[in-house]
JSON list of C-alpha atoms and ligand atoms in Angstrom, two decimals:
[
{"chain": "A", "resi": 432, "resn": "UNK", "atom": "CA", "xyz": [-58.74, 14.28, 149.18]},
{"chain": "A", "resi": 433, "resn": "UNK", "atom": "CA", "xyz": [-58.83, 17.44, 151.29]},
{"chain": "A", "resi": 434, "resn": "UNK", "atom": "CA", "xyz": [-56.40, 20.23, 150.46]},
{"chain": "A", "resi": 435, "resn": "UNK", "atom": "CA", "xyz": [-56.16, 21.12, 154.15]},
{"chain": "A", "resi": 436, "resn": "UNK", "atom": "CA", "xyz": [-52.65, 20.33, 155.34]},
{"chain": "A", "resi": 437, "resn": "UNK", "atom": "CA", "xyz": [-51.75, 19.66, 159.00]},
{"chain": "A", "resi": 438, "resn": "UNK", "atom": "CA", "xyz": [-50.06, 23.07, 159.05]},
{"chain": "A", "resi": 439, "resn": "UNK", "atom": "CA", "xyz": [-53.21, 24.84, 157.79]},
{"chain": "A", "resi": 440, "resn": "UNK", "atom": "CA", "xyz": [-55.46, 23.08, 160.27]},
{"chain": "A", "resi": 441, "resn": "UNK", "atom": "CA", "xyz": [-53.09, 23.68, 163.17]},
{"chain": "A", "resi": 442, "resn": "UNK", "atom": "CA", "xyz": [-52.86, 27.37, 162.24]},
{"chain": "A", "resi": 443, "resn": "UNK", "atom": "CA", "xyz": [-56.64, 27.79, 162.00]},
{"chain": "A", "resi": 444, "resn": "UNK", "atom": "CA", "xyz": [-57.38, 25.93, 165.24]},
{"chain": "A", "resi": 445, "resn": "UNK", "atom": "CA", "xyz": [-54.66, 27.85, 167.08]},
{"chain": "A", "resi": 446, "resn": "UNK", "atom": "CA", "xyz": [-57.15, 30.75, 167.04]},
{"chain": "A", "resi": 447, "resn": "UNK", "atom": "CA", "xyz": [-59.47, 28.79, 169.32]},
{"chain": "A", "resi": 448, "resn": "UNK", "atom": "CA", "xyz": [-58.43, 29.84, 172.84]},
{"chain": "A", "resi": 449, "resn": "UNK", "atom": "CA", "xyz": [-58.55, 27.02, 175.36]},
{"chain": "A", "resi": 450, "resn": "UNK", "atom": "CA", "xyz": [-57.73, 26.30, 178.95]},
{"chain": "A", "resi": 451, "resn": "UNK", "atom": "CA", "xyz": [-54.84, 24.00, 179.76]},
{"chain": "A", "resi": 452, "resn": "UNK", "atom": "CA", "xyz": [-55.02, 20.75, 181.71]},
{"chain": "A", "resi": 453, "resn": "UNK", "atom": "CA", "xyz": [-52.76, 18.01, 182.94]},
{"chain": "A", "resi": 454, "resn": "UNK", "atom": "CA", "xyz": [-54.24, 14.58, 182.29]},
{"chain": "A", "resi": 455, "resn": "UNK", "atom": "CA", "xyz": [-52.91, 11.73, 184.38]},
{"chain": "A", "resi": 456, "resn": "UNK", "atom": "CA", "xyz": [-53.26, 7.99, 184.44]},
{"chain": "A", "resi": 457, "resn": "UNK", "atom": "CA", "xyz": [-51.62, 5.04, 186.12]},
{"chain": "A", "resi": 458, "resn": "UNK", "atom": "CA", "xyz": [-49.92, 2.02, 184.61]},
{"chain": "A", "resi": 459, "resn": "UNK", "atom": "CA", "xyz": [-48.34, -0.65, 186.80]},
{"chain": "A", "resi": 460, "resn": "UNK", "atom": "CA", "xyz": [-48.29, 1.82, 189.70]},
{"chain": "A", "resi": 461, "resn": "UNK", "atom": "CA", "xyz": [-46.49, 4.53, 187.68]},
{"chain": "A", "resi": 462, "resn": "UNK", "atom": "CA", "xyz": [-48.00, 7.93, 186.91]},
{"chain": "A", "resi": 463, "resn": "UNK", "atom": "CA", "xyz": [-48.24, 9.03, 183.30]},
{"chain": "A", "resi": 464, "resn": "UNK", "atom": "CA", "xyz": [-49.01, 12.70, 182.86]},
{"chain": "A", "resi": 465, "resn": "UNK", "atom": "CA", "xyz": [-49.31, 14.96, 179.84]},
{"chain": "A", "resi": 466, "resn": "UNK", "atom": "CA", "xyz": [-50.47, 18.47, 179.00]},
{"chain": "A", "resi": 467, "resn": "UNK", "atom": "CA", "xyz": [-53.77, 18.51, 177.10]},
{"chain": "A", "resi": 468, "resn": "UNK", "atom": "CA", "xyz": [-56.04, 21.29, 175.85]},
{"chain": "A", "resi": 469, "resn": "UNK", "atom": "CA", "xyz": [-58.54, 19.08, 174.01]},
{"chain": "A", "resi": 470, "resn": "UNK", "atom": "CA", "xyz": [-60.52, 18.27, 177.16]},
{"chain": "A", "resi": 471, "resn": "UNK", "atom": "CA", "xyz": [-64.22, 18.99, 176.57]},
{"chain": "A", "resi": 472, "resn": "UNK", "atom": "CA", "xyz": [-67.41, 18.51, 178.50]},
{"chain": "A", "resi": 473, "resn": "UNK", "atom": "CA", "xyz": [-69.69, 16.08, 176.63]},
{"chain": "A", "resi": 474, "resn": "UNK", "atom": "CA", "xyz": [-72.76, 15.21, 178.72]},
{"chain": "A", "resi": 475, "resn": "UNK", "atom": "CA", "xyz": [-74.18, 16.31, 182.06]},
{"chain": "A", "resi": 476, "resn": "UNK", "atom": "CA", "xyz": [-76.41, 13.28, 182.62]},
{"chain": "A", "resi": 477, "resn": "UNK", "atom": "CA", "xyz": [-74.58, 10.96, 182.68]},
{"chain": "A", "resi": 478, "resn": "UNK", "atom": "CA", "xyz": [-71.55, 13.14, 183.44]},
{"chain": "A", "resi": 479, "resn": "UNK", "atom": "CA", "xyz": [-69.09, 12.63, 180.55]},
{"chain": "A", "resi": 480, "resn": "UNK", "atom": "CA", "xyz": [-65.99, 14.46, 179.36]},
{"chain": "A", "resi": 481, "resn": "UNK", "atom": "CA", "xyz": [-63.54, 13.67, 176.58]},
{"chain": "A", "resi": 482, "resn": "UNK", "atom": "CA", "xyz": [-59.90, 14.15, 175.74]},
{"chain": "A", "resi": 483, "resn": "UNK", "atom": "CA", "xyz": [-58.36, 13.67, 172.28]},
{"chain": "A", "resi": 484, "resn": "UNK", "atom": "CA", "xyz": [-55.03, 11.89, 172.55]},
{"chain": "A", "resi": 485, "resn": "UNK", "atom": "CA", "xyz": [-52.38, 11.28, 169.92]},
{"chain": "A", "resi": 486, "resn": "UNK", "atom": "CA", "xyz": [-51.93, 7.58, 169.42]},
{"chain": "A", "resi": 487, "resn": "UNK", "atom": "CA", "xyz": [-48.14, 7.80, 169.64]},
{"chain": "A", "resi": 488, "resn": "UNK", "atom": "CA", "xyz": [-48.09, 9.31, 173.16]},
{"chain": "A", "resi": 489, "resn": "UNK", "atom": "CA", "xyz": [-47.12, 7.35, 176.23]},
{"chain": "A", "resi": 490, "resn": "UNK", "atom": "CA", "xyz": [-50.36, 8.50, 177.83]},
{"chain": "A", "resi": 491, "resn": "UNK", "atom": "CA", "xyz": [-52.44, 6.85, 175.09]},
{"chain": "A", "resi": 492, "resn": "UNK", "atom": "CA", "xyz": [-50.94, 3.44, 175.75]},
{"chain": "A", "resi": 493, "resn": "UNK", "atom": "CA", "xyz": [-51.17, 3.83, 179.52]},
{"chain": "A", "resi": 494, "resn": "UNK", "atom": "CA", "xyz": [-54.82, 4.93, 179.62]},
{"chain": "A", "resi": 495, "resn": "UNK", "atom": "CA", "xyz": [-55.76, 2.04, 177.33]},
{"chain": "A", "resi": 496, "resn": "UNK", "atom": "CA", "xyz": [-54.66, -0.43, 179.98]},
{"chain": "A", "resi": 497, "resn": "UNK", "atom": "CA", "xyz": [-55.63, 1.47, 183.14]},
{"chain": "A", "resi": 498, "resn": "UNK", "atom": "CA", "xyz": [-59.11, 2.75, 182.19]},
{"chain": "A", "resi": 499, "resn": "UNK", "atom": "CA", "xyz": [-58.97, 5.54, 184.79]},
{"chain": "A", "resi": 500, "resn": "UNK", "atom": "CA", "xyz": [-57.66, 9.08, 184.46]},
{"chain": "A", "resi": 501, "resn": "UNK", "atom": "CA", "xyz": [-57.53, 12.45, 186.10]},
{"chain": "A", "resi": 502, "resn": "UNK", "atom": "CA", "xyz": [-57.89, 15.99, 184.75]},
{"chain": "A", "resi": 503, "resn": "UNK", "atom": "CA", "xyz": [-56.37, 19.00, 186.52]},
{"chain": "A", "resi": 504, "resn": "UNK", "atom": "CA", "xyz": [-57.31, 22.41, 185.11]},
{"chain": "A", "resi": 505, "resn": "UNK", "atom": "CA", "xyz": [-54.27, 24.63, 185.50]},
{"chain": "A", "resi": 506, "resn": "UNK", "atom": "CA", "xyz": [-53.95, 28.18, 186.81]},
{"chain": "A", "resi": 507, "resn": "UNK", "atom": "CA", "xyz": [-51.46, 30.65, 185.30]},
{"chain": "A", "resi": 508, "resn": "UNK", "atom": "CA", "xyz": [-48.91, 29.43, 187.85]},
{"chain": "A", "resi": 509, "resn": "UNK", "atom": "CA", "xyz": [-49.16, 25.96, 186.30]},
{"chain": "A", "resi": 510, "resn": "UNK", "atom": "CA", "xyz": [-47.29, 27.04, 183.18]},
{"chain": "A", "resi": 511, "resn": "UNK", "atom": "CA", "xyz": [-43.96, 25.38, 184.13]},
{"chain": "A", "resi": 512, "resn": "UNK", "atom": "CA", "xyz": [-45.84, 22.10, 184.75]},
{"chain": "A", "resi": 513, "resn": "UNK", "atom": "CA", "xyz": [-47.62, 22.44, 181.38]},
{"chain": "A", "resi": 514, "resn": "UNK", "atom": "CA", "xyz": [-44.31, 23.07, 179.63]},
{"chain": "A", "resi": 515, "resn": "UNK", "atom": "CA", "xyz": [-42.62, 20.14, 181.36]},
{"chain": "A", "resi": 516, "resn": "UNK", "atom": "CA", "xyz": [-45.46, 17.71, 180.74]},
{"chain": "A", "resi": 517, "resn": "UNK", "atom": "CA", "xyz": [-45.52, 18.48, 177.01]},
{"chain": "A", "resi": 518, "resn": "UNK", "atom": "CA", "xyz": [-41.77, 18.01, 176.58]},
{"chain": "A", "resi": 519, "resn": "UNK", "atom": "CA", "xyz": [-41.03, 15.05, 174.35]},
{"chain": "A", "resi": 520, "resn": "UNK", "atom": "CA", "xyz": [-38.46, 12.56, 175.60]},
{"chain": "A", "resi": 521, "resn": "UNK", "atom": "CA", "xyz": [-38.93, 13.35, 179.30]},
{"chain": "A", "resi": 522, "resn": "UNK", "atom": "CA", "xyz": [-38.36, 10.33, 181.52]},
{"chain": "A", "resi": 523, "resn": "UNK", "atom": "CA", "xyz": [-41.25, 7.91, 181.67]},
{"chain": "A", "resi": 524, "resn": "UNK", "atom": "CA", "xyz": [-41.04, 7.55, 185.44]},
{"chain": "A", "resi": 525, "resn": "UNK", "atom": "CA", "xyz": [-41.07, 10.33, 188.01]},
{"chain": "A", "resi": 526, "resn": "UNK", "atom": "CA", "xyz": [-42.79, 12.78, 185.65]},
{"chain": "A", "resi": 527, "resn": "UNK", "atom": "CA", "xyz": [-44.70, 14.28, 188.53]},
{"chain": "A", "resi": 528, "resn": "UNK", "atom": "CA", "xyz": [-41.87, 14.42, 191.05]},
{"chain": "A", "resi": 529, "resn": "UNK", "atom": "CA", "xyz": [-41.55, 18.18, 190.49]},
{"chain": "A", "resi": 530, "resn": "UNK", "atom": "CA", "xyz": [-45.31, 18.81, 190.33]},
{"chain": "A", "resi": 531, "resn": "UNK", "atom": "CA", "xyz": [-46.98, 18.73, 193.79]},
{"chain": "A", "resi": 532, "resn": "UNK", "atom": "CA", "xyz": [-49.96, 16.40, 193.61]},
{"chain": "A", "resi": 533, "resn": "UNK", "atom": "CA", "xyz": [-52.29, 14.17, 195.60]},
{"chain": "A", "resi": 534, "resn": "UNK", "atom": "CA", "xyz": [-54.35, 11.06, 194.83]},
{"chain": "A", "resi": 535, "resn": "UNK", "atom": "CA", "xyz": [-58.06, 10.95, 194.15]},
{"chain": "A", "resi": 536, "resn": "UNK", "atom": "CA", "xyz": [-60.42, 8.12, 194.98]},
{"chain": "A", "resi": 537, "resn": "UNK", "atom": "CA", "xyz": [-59.45, 6.25, 191.77]},
{"chain": "A", "resi": 538, "resn": "UNK", "atom": "CA", "xyz": [-55.78, 6.53, 192.71]},
{"chain": "A", "resi": 539, "resn": "UNK", "atom": "CA", "xyz": [-54.88, 8.86, 189.86]},
{"chain": "A", "resi": 540, "resn": "UNK", "atom": "CA", "xyz": [-52.66, 11.88, 190.50]},
{"chain": "A", "resi": 541, "resn": "UNK", "atom": "CA", "xyz": [-54.32, 15.31, 190.68]},
{"chain": "A", "resi": 542, "resn": "UNK", "atom": "CA", "xyz": [-52.29, 18.52, 190.67]},
{"chain": "A", "resi": 543, "resn": "UNK", "atom": "CA", "xyz": [-52.46, 20.31, 194.04]},
{"chain": "A", "resi": 544, "resn": "UNK", "atom": "CA", "xyz": [-52.49, 23.79, 192.51]},
{"chain": "A", "resi": 545, "resn": "UNK", "atom": "CA", "xyz": [-55.41, 23.28, 190.12]},
{"chain": "A", "resi": 546, "resn": "UNK", "atom": "CA", "xyz": [-58.51, 25.40, 189.54]},
{"chain": "A", "resi": 547, "resn": "UNK", "atom": "CA", "xyz": [-60.57, 22.23, 189.30]},
{"chain": "A", "resi": 548, "resn": "UNK", "atom": "CA", "xyz": [-59.99, 18.47, 189.13]},
{"chain": "A", "resi": 549, "resn": "UNK", "atom": "CA", "xyz": [-61.95, 15.55, 187.71]},
{"chain": "A", "resi": 550, "resn": "UNK", "atom": "CA", "xyz": [-61.55, 11.81, 187.99]},
{"chain": "A", "resi": 551, "resn": "UNK", "atom": "CA", "xyz": [-62.84, 9.68, 185.13]},
{"chain": "A", "resi": 552, "resn": "UNK", "atom": "CA", "xyz": [-63.39, 6.06, 184.20]},
{"chain": "A", "resi": 553, "resn": "UNK", "atom": "CA", "xyz": [-63.11, 5.41, 180.46]},
{"chain": "A", "resi": 554, "resn": "UNK", "atom": "CA", "xyz": [-66.56, 4.68, 179.01]},
{"chain": "A", "resi": 555, "resn": "UNK", "atom": "CA", "xyz": [-65.68, 4.71, 175.28]},
{"chain": "A", "resi": 556, "resn": "UNK", "atom": "CA", "xyz": [-62.62, 4.99, 173.09]},
{"chain": "A", "resi": 557, "resn": "UNK", "atom": "CA", "xyz": [-63.20, 6.18, 169.52]},
{"chain": "A", "resi": 558, "resn": "UNK", "atom": "CA", "xyz": [-60.72, 5.94, 166.69]},
{"chain": "A", "resi": 559, "resn": "UNK", "atom": "CA", "xyz": [-60.13, 9.37, 165.11]},
{"chain": "A", "resi": 560, "resn": "UNK", "atom": "CA", "xyz": [-57.27, 9.55, 162.62]},
{"chain": "A", "resi": 561, "resn": "UNK", "atom": "CA", "xyz": [-53.93, 9.95, 164.36]},
{"chain": "A", "resi": 562, "resn": "UNK", "atom": "CA", "xyz": [-55.77, 10.52, 167.69]},
{"chain": "A", "resi": 563, "resn": "UNK", "atom": "CA", "xyz": [-58.21, 8.59, 169.85]},
{"chain": "A", "resi": 564, "resn": "UNK", "atom": "CA", "xyz": [-61.18, 10.26, 171.49]},
{"chain": "A", "resi": 565, "resn": "UNK", "atom": "CA", "xyz": [-61.22, 9.00, 175.07]},
{"chain": "A", "resi": 566, "resn": "UNK", "atom": "CA", "xyz": [-64.62, 9.51, 176.71]},
{"chain": "A", "resi": 567, "resn": "UNK", "atom": "CA", "xyz": [-64.78, 9.20, 180.47]},
{"chain": "A", "resi": 568, "resn": "UNK", "atom": "CA", "xyz": [-67.54, 9.02, 183.02]},
{"chain": "A", "resi": 569, "resn": "UNK", "atom": "CA", "xyz": [-66.76, 11.59, 185.71]},
{"chain": "A", "resi": 570, "resn": "UNK", "atom": "CA", "xyz": [-66.76, 9.92, 189.12]},
{"chain": "A", "resi": 571, "resn": "UNK", "atom": "CA", "xyz": [-65.57, 12.91, 191.12]},
{"chain": "A", "resi": 572, "resn": "UNK", "atom": "CA", "xyz": [-65.08, 16.61, 190.53]},
{"chain": "A", "resi": 573, "resn": "UNK", "atom": "CA", "xyz": [-63.85, 19.49, 192.64]},
{"chain": "A", "resi": 574, "resn": "UNK", "atom": "CA", "xyz": [-63.50, 23.18, 191.87]},
{"chain": "A", "resi": 575, "resn": "UNK", "atom": "CA", "xyz": [-62.02, 26.06, 193.83]},
{"chain": "A", "resi": 576, "resn": "UNK", "atom": "CA", "xyz": [-64.58, 28.88, 193.49]},
{"chain": "A", "resi": 577, "resn": "UNK", "atom": "CA", "xyz": [-62.10, 31.43, 194.88]},
{"chain": "A", "resi": 578, "resn": "UNK", "atom": "CA", "xyz": [-59.72, 31.02, 191.93]},
{"chain": "A", "resi": 579, "resn": "UNK", "atom": "CA", "xyz": [-59.91, 33.32, 188.93]},
{"chain": "A", "resi": 580, "resn": "UNK", "atom": "CA", "xyz": [-56.57, 32.85, 187.18]},
{"chain": "A", "resi": 581, "resn": "UNK", "atom": "CA", "xyz": [-56.79, 30.23, 184.40]},
{"chain": "A", "resi": 582, "resn": "UNK", "atom": "CA", "xyz": [-53.85, 29.37, 182.19]},
{"chain": "A", "resi": 583, "resn": "UNK", "atom": "CA", "xyz": [-54.92, 29.97, 178.57]},
{"chain": "A", "resi": 584, "resn": "UNK", "atom": "CA", "xyz": [-53.44, 28.62, 175.33]},
{"chain": "A", "resi": 585, "resn": "UNK", "atom": "CA", "xyz": [-53.94, 30.79, 172.28]},
{"chain": "A", "resi": 586, "resn": "UNK", "atom": "CA", "xyz": [-52.08, 30.89, 168.95]},
{"chain": "A", "resi": 587, "resn": "UNK", "atom": "CA", "xyz": [-49.56, 28.35, 170.27]},
{"chain": "A", "resi": 588, "resn": "UNK", "atom": "CA", "xyz": [-48.66, 30.52, 173.27]},
{"chain": "A", "resi": 589, "resn": "UNK", "atom": "CA", "xyz": [-49.52, 30.48, 176.93]},
{"chain": "A", "resi": 590, "resn": "UNK", "atom": "CA", "xyz": [-51.37, 33.57, 178.13]},
{"chain": "A", "resi": 591, "resn": "UNK", "atom": "CA", "xyz": [-53.88, 34.63, 180.79]},
{"chain": "A", "resi": 592, "resn": "UNK", "atom": "CA", "xyz": [-57.29, 36.29, 180.86]},
{"chain": "A", "resi": 593, "resn": "UNK", "atom": "CA", "xyz": [-55.86, 39.48, 182.42]},
{"chain": "B", "resi": 1278, "resn": "FMN", "atom": "C1", "xyz": [-50.90, 23.45, 175.40]},
{"chain": "B", "resi": 1278, "resn": "FMN", "atom": "C2", "xyz": [-50.72, 22.04, 174.90]},
{"chain": "B", "resi": 1278, "resn": "FMN", "atom": "C3", "xyz": [-51.84, 21.23, 174.75]},
{"chain": "B", "resi": 1278, "resn": "FMN", "atom": "C4", "xyz": [-51.70, 19.92, 174.30]},
{"chain": "B", "resi": 1278, "resn": "FMN", "atom": "N1", "xyz": [-52.83, 19.16, 174.16]},
{"chain": "B", "resi": 1278, "resn": "FMN", "atom": "C5", "xyz": [-52.73, 17.88, 173.72]},
{"chain": "B", "resi": 1278, "resn": "FMN", "atom": "C6", "xyz": [-53.89, 17.08, 173.59]},
{"chain": "B", "resi": 1278, "resn": "FMN", "atom": "O1", "xyz": [-55.01, 17.51, 173.86]},
{"chain": "B", "resi": 1278, "resn": "FMN", "atom": "N2", "xyz": [-53.74, 15.80, 173.17]},
{"chain": "B", "resi": 1278, "resn": "FMN", "atom": "C7", "xyz": [-52.51, 15.28, 172.86]},
{"chain": "B", "resi": 1278, "resn": "FMN", "atom": "O2", "xyz": [-52.43, 14.10, 172.48]},
{"chain": "B", "resi": 1278, "resn": "FMN", "atom": "N3", "xyz": [-51.37, 16.02, 172.98]},
{"chain": "B", "resi": 1278, "resn": "FMN", "atom": "C8", "xyz": [-51.46, 17.30, 173.42]},
{"chain": "B", "resi": 1278, "resn": "FMN", "atom": "N4", "xyz": [-50.34, 18.07, 173.57]},
{"chain": "B", "resi": 1278, "resn": "FMN", "atom": "C9", "xyz": [-49.03, 17.46, 173.28]},
{"chain": "B", "resi": 1278, "resn": "FMN", "atom": "C10", "xyz": [-48.56, 16.57, 174.45]},
{"chain": "B", "resi": 1278, "resn": "FMN", "atom": "O3", "xyz": [-48.60, 17.27, 175.69]},
{"chain": "B", "resi": 1278, "resn": "FMN", "atom": "C11", "xyz": [-47.10, 16.10, 174.20]},
{"chain": "B", "resi": 1278, "resn": "FMN", "atom": "O4", "xyz": [-47.02, 15.50, 172.93]},
{"chain": "B", "resi": 1278, "resn": "FMN", "atom": "C12", "xyz": [-46.62, 15.15, 175.27]},
{"chain": "B", "resi": 1278, "resn": "FMN", "atom": "O5", "xyz": [-45.19, 15.16, 175.28]},
{"chain": "B", "resi": 1278, "resn": "FMN", "atom": "C13", "xyz": [-47.13, 13.72, 175.08]},
{"chain": "B", "resi": 1278, "resn": "FMN", "atom": "O6", "xyz": [-46.69, 12.88, 176.13]},
{"chain": "B", "resi": 1278, "resn": "FMN", "atom": "P1", "xyz": [-45.52, 11.76, 175.93]},
{"chain": "B", "resi": 1278, "resn": "FMN", "atom": "O7", "xyz": [-44.26, 12.57, 175.69]},
{"chain": "B", "resi": 1278, "resn": "FMN", "atom": "O8", "xyz": [-45.51, 11.00, 177.21]},
{"chain": "B", "resi": 1278, "resn": "FMN", "atom": "O9", "xyz": [-45.86, 10.90, 174.76]},
{"chain": "B", "resi": 1278, "resn": "FMN", "atom": "C14", "xyz": [-50.44, 19.39, 174.00]},
{"chain": "B", "resi": 1278, "resn": "FMN", "atom": "C15", "xyz": [-49.30, 20.21, 174.16]},
{"chain": "B", "resi": 1278, "resn": "FMN", "atom": "C16", "xyz": [-49.45, 21.51, 174.60]},
{"chain": "B", "resi": 1278, "resn": "FMN", "atom": "C17", "xyz": [-48.22, 22.39, 174.78]}
]
């Protein structure tokens, strides 16, 4: 058995600076949204990305039944949304009522004030310990080339590149 505890692993990986996204999905017409920094590009042809999702999140259950999801890459100004959408025990419904958003072609919510957005259809779901790796085929993507202000997560804190 490995001597690496969850605390050790979390501490080590906290030194890997990432961007911050909001991932969204739909279940029975309701939006489920959560903050995620595990989003990674996987393949360009076909276009695939992944997100690692804890099995005990509401989002995990919802994406399993809907099969479609959105990714919104947040700017620094998206920090309140990131904080809200990672708060345990928030109401299941109306999670996005305070986060301005629009709908993509798959119907999933995309944050208005995002650096870039993607819409994905789940192509594989891999079991990975207490998480699942959700791989999605990207069916649409948009990026705002004028933006230069990503929200960054580093050592368990939000920061910026400036
Ligand atoms: C910066 C940041 C990144 C996160 N990234 C992930 C992630 O990639 N996968 C995940 O399952 N949870 C991640 N979380 C935790 C979820 O956002 C949090 O557990 C959320 O409340 C889960 O949604 P639920 O309350 O609807 O279950 C992250 C939290 C923060 C603050």
